[in-house]
GROMACS .gro file of C-alpha atoms in nm:
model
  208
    1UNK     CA    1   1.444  -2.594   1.419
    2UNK     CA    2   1.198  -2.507   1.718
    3UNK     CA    3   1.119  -2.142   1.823
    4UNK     CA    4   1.155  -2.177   2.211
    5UNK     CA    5   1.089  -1.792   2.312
    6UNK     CA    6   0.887  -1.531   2.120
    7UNK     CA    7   0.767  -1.218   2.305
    8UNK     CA    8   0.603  -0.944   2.141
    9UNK     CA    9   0.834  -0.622   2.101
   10UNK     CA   10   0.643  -0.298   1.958
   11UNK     CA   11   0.378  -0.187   1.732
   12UNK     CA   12   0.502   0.079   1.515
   13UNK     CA   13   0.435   0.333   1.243
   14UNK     CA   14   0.780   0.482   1.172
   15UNK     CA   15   1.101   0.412   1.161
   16UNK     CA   16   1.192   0.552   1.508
   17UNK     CA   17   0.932   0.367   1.685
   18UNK     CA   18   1.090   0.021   1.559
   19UNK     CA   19   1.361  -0.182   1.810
   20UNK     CA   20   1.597  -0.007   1.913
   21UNK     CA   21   1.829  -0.399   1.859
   22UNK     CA   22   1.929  -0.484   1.481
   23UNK     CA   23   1.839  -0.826   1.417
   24UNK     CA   24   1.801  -1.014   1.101
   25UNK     CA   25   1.401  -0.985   0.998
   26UNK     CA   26   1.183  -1.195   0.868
   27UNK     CA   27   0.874  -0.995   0.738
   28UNK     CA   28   0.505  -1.118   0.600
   29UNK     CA   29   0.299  -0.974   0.384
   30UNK     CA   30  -0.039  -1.044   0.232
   31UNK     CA   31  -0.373  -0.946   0.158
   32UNK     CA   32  -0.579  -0.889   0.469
   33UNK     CA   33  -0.716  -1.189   0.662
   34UNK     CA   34  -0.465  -1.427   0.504
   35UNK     CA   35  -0.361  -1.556   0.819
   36UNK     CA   36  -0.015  -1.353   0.852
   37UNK     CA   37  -0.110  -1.390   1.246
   38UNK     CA   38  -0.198  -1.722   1.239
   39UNK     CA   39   0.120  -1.814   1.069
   40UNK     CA   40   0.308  -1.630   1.340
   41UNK     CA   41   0.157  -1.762   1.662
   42UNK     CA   42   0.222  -2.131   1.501
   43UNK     CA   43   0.522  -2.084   1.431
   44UNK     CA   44   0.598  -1.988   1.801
   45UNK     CA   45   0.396  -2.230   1.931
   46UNK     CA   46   0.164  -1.953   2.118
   47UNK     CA   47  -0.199  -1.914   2.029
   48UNK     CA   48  -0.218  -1.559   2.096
   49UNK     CA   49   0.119  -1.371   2.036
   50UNK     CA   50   0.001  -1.226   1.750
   51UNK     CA   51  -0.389  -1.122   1.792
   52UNK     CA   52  -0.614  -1.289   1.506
   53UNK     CA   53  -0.927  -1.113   1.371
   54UNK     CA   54  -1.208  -1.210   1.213
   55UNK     CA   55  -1.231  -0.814   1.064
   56UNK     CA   56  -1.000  -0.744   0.741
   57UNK     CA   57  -0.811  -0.473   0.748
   58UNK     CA   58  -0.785  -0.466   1.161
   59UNK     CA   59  -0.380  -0.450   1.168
   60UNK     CA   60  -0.306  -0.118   1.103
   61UNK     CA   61   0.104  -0.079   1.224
   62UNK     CA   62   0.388  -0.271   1.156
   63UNK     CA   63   0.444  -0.552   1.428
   64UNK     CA   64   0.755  -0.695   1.599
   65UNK     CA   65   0.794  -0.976   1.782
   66UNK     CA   66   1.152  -1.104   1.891
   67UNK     CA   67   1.232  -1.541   1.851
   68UNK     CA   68   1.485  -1.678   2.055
   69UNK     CA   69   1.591  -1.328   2.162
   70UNK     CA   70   1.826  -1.315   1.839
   71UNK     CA   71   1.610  -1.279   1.503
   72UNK     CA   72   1.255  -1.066   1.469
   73UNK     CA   73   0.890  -1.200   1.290
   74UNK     CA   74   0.721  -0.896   1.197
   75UNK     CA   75   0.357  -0.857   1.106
   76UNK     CA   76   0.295  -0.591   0.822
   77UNK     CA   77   0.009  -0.416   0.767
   78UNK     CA   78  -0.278  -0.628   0.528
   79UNK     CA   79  -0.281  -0.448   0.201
   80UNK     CA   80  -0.623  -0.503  -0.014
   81UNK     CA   81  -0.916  -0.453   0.197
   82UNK     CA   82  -1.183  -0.281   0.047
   83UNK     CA   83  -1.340  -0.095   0.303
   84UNK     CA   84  -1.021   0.115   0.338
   85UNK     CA   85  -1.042   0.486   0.205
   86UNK     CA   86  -0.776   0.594  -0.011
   87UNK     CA   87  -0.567   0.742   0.219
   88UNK     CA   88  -0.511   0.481   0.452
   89UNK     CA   89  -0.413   0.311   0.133
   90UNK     CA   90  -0.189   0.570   0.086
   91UNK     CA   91  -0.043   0.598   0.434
   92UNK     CA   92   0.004   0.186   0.405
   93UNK     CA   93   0.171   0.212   0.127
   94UNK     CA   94   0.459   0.496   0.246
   95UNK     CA   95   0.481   0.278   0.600
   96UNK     CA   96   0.581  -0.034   0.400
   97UNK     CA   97   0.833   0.204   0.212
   98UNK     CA   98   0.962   0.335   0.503
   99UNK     CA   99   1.000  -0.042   0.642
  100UNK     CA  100   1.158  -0.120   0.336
  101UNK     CA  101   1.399   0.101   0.297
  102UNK     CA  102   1.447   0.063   0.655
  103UNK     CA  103   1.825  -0.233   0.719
  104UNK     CA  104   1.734  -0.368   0.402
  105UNK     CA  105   2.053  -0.601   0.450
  106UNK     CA  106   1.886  -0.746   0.767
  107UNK     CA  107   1.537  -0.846   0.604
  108UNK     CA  108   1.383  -1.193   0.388
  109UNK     CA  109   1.006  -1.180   0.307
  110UNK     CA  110   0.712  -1.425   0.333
  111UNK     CA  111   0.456  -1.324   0.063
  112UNK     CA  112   0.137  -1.520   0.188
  113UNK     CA  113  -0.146  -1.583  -0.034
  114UNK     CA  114  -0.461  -1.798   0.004
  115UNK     CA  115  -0.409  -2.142  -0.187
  116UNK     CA  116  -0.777  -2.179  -0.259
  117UNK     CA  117  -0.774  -1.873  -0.505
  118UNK     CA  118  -0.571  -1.677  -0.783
  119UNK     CA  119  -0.327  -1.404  -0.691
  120UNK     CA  120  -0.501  -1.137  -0.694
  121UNK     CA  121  -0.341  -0.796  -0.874
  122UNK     CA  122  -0.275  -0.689  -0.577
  123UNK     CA  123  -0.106  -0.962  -0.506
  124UNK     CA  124   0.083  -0.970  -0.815
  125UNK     CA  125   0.138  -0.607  -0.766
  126UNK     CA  126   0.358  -0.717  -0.445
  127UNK     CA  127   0.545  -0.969  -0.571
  128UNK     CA  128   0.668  -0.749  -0.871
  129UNK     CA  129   0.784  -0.527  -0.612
  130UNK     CA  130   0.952  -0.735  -0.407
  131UNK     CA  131   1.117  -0.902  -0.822
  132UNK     CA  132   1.199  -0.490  -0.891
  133UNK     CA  133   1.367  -0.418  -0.548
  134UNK     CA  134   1.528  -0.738  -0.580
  135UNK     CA  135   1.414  -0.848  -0.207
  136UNK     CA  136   1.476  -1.231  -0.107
  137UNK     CA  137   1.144  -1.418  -0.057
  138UNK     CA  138   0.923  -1.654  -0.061
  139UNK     CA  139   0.558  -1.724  -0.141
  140UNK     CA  140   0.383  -1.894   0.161
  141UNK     CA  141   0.037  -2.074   0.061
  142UNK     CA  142  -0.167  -2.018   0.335
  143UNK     CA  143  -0.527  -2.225   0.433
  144UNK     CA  144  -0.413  -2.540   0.303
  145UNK     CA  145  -0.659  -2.771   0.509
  146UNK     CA  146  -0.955  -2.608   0.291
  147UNK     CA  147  -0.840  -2.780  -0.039
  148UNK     CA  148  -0.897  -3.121  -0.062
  149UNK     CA  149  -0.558  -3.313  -0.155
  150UNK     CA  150  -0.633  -3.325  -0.485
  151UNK     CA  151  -0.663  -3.001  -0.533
  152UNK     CA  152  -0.283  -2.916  -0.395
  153UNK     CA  153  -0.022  -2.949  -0.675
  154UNK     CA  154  -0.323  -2.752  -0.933
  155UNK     CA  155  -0.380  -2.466  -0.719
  156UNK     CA  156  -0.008  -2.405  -0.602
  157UNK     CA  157   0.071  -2.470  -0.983
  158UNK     CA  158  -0.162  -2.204  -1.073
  159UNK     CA  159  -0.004  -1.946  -0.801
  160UNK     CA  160   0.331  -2.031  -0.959
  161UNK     CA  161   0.252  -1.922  -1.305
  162UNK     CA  162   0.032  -1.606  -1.203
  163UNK     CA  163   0.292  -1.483  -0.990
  164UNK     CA  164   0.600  -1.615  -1.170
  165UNK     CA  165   0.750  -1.789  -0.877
  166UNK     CA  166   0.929  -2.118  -0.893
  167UNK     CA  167   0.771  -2.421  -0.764
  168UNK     CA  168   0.995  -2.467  -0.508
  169UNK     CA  169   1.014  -2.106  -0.377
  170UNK     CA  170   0.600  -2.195  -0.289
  171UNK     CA  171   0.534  -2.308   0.110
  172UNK     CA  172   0.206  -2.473   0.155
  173UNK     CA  173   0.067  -2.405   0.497
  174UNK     CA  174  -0.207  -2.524   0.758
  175UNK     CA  175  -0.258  -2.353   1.064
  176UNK     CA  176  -0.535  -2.558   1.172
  177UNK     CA  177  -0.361  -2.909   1.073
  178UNK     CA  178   0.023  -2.731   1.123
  179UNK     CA  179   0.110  -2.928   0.775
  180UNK     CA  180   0.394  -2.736   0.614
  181UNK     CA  181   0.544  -2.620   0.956
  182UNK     CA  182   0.873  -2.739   0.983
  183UNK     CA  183   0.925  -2.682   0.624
  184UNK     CA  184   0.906  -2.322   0.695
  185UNK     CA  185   1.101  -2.348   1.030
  186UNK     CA  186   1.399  -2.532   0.844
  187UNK     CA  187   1.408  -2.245   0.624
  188UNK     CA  188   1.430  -1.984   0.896
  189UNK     CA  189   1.724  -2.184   1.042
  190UNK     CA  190   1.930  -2.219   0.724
  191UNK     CA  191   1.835  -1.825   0.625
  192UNK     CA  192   1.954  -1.755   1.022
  193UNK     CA  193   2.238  -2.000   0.971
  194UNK     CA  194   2.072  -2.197   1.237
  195UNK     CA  195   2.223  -2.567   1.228
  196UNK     CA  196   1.924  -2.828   1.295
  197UNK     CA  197   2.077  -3.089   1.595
  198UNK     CA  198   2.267  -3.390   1.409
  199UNK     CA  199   2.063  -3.648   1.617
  200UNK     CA  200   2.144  -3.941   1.391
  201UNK     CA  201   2.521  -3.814   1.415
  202UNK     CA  202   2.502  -3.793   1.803
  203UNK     CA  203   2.370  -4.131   1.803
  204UNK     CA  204   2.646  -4.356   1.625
  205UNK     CA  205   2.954  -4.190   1.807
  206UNK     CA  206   2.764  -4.286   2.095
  207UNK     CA  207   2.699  -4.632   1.985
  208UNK     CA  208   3.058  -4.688   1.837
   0.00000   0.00000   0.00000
């Protein structure tokens, strides 16, 4: 699969501020400065669709931004950051609800986390939400060029057991190298129903 349009559609806070089109979702979260935006302009092959920042906690409102003019990436809000009073914390926290609650038919999450570390609580926090509401996801296993190879199957082990996440529900991902890429993309066209081109098929009718 290969995203061929992405355009950026609205930032938003509530409910009535998101598209006015229902589309089928596919929705990140993570702990601030995991790369939610870097995963997002890679996968759209646009370096600055979604903005990166070097400051934690900069994304404040839900973003949308429309593939192929049929499905929607959106960019939650980074939970975690420290520096964050208590009642932006709070605020966060009823947005995502909102978002949530918000077509849950239409959405699948991407949990990121950074393979060079532990879940954090928080991020175990998440992902028991997402078990409890019973929300289809994935973990996504973000900075992978910072491990050496080695290090790969240890670390993502370790994320499985903290988090309690099948092996093969876990995406490594680079966005500097782009490993783990069109792993990701093949699982946004089967969730889409998206058939990838049979090329090899294509190829022997023509030969025959």
């Amino acid at each position: 699969m290969e995203i061929k349009k992405a355009e950026y559609i609205a930032s938003a806070v509530y409910p009535e501020q998101y598209p006015e089109e229902i589309l089928p979702e596919i929705a990140m979260l993570g702990r601030s400065n995991v790369g939610k935006s870097s995963l997002i302009n890679s996968l759209s092959n646009r370096k600055n669709l979604a903005r990166t920042s070097s400051q934690p906690g900069k994304t404040r409102l839900i973003n949308f931004y429309k593939m192929d003019r049929s499905w929607y990436l959106v960019d939650l809000p980074g939970y975690g950051y420290a520096k964050v009073s208590q009642s932006s914390r709070d605020d966060w926290k009823k947005m995502i609800e909102k978002y949530l609650a918000c077509n849950p038919e239409n959405k699948f999450y991407f949990q990121l986390v950074d393979i060079r570390h532990e879940p954090s609580a928080l991020d175990k926090q998440m992902n028991g939400w997402l078990e409890e509401k019973d929300f289809p996801y994935v973990v996504i296993a973000t900075k992978l060029d910072k491990i050496s190879r080695g290090a790969r199957e240890k670390q993502l082990a370790l994320i499985s057991k903290t988090l309690g996440v099948e092996r093969e529900r876990i995406f490594p991902f680079s966005a500097q190298t782009k490993e783990g890429k069109e792993a990701i993309l093949s699982l946004i066209g089967k969730l889409l129903g998206i058939e990838e081109p049979e090329t090899e098929a294509v190829s022997s009718e023509k030969e025959a």
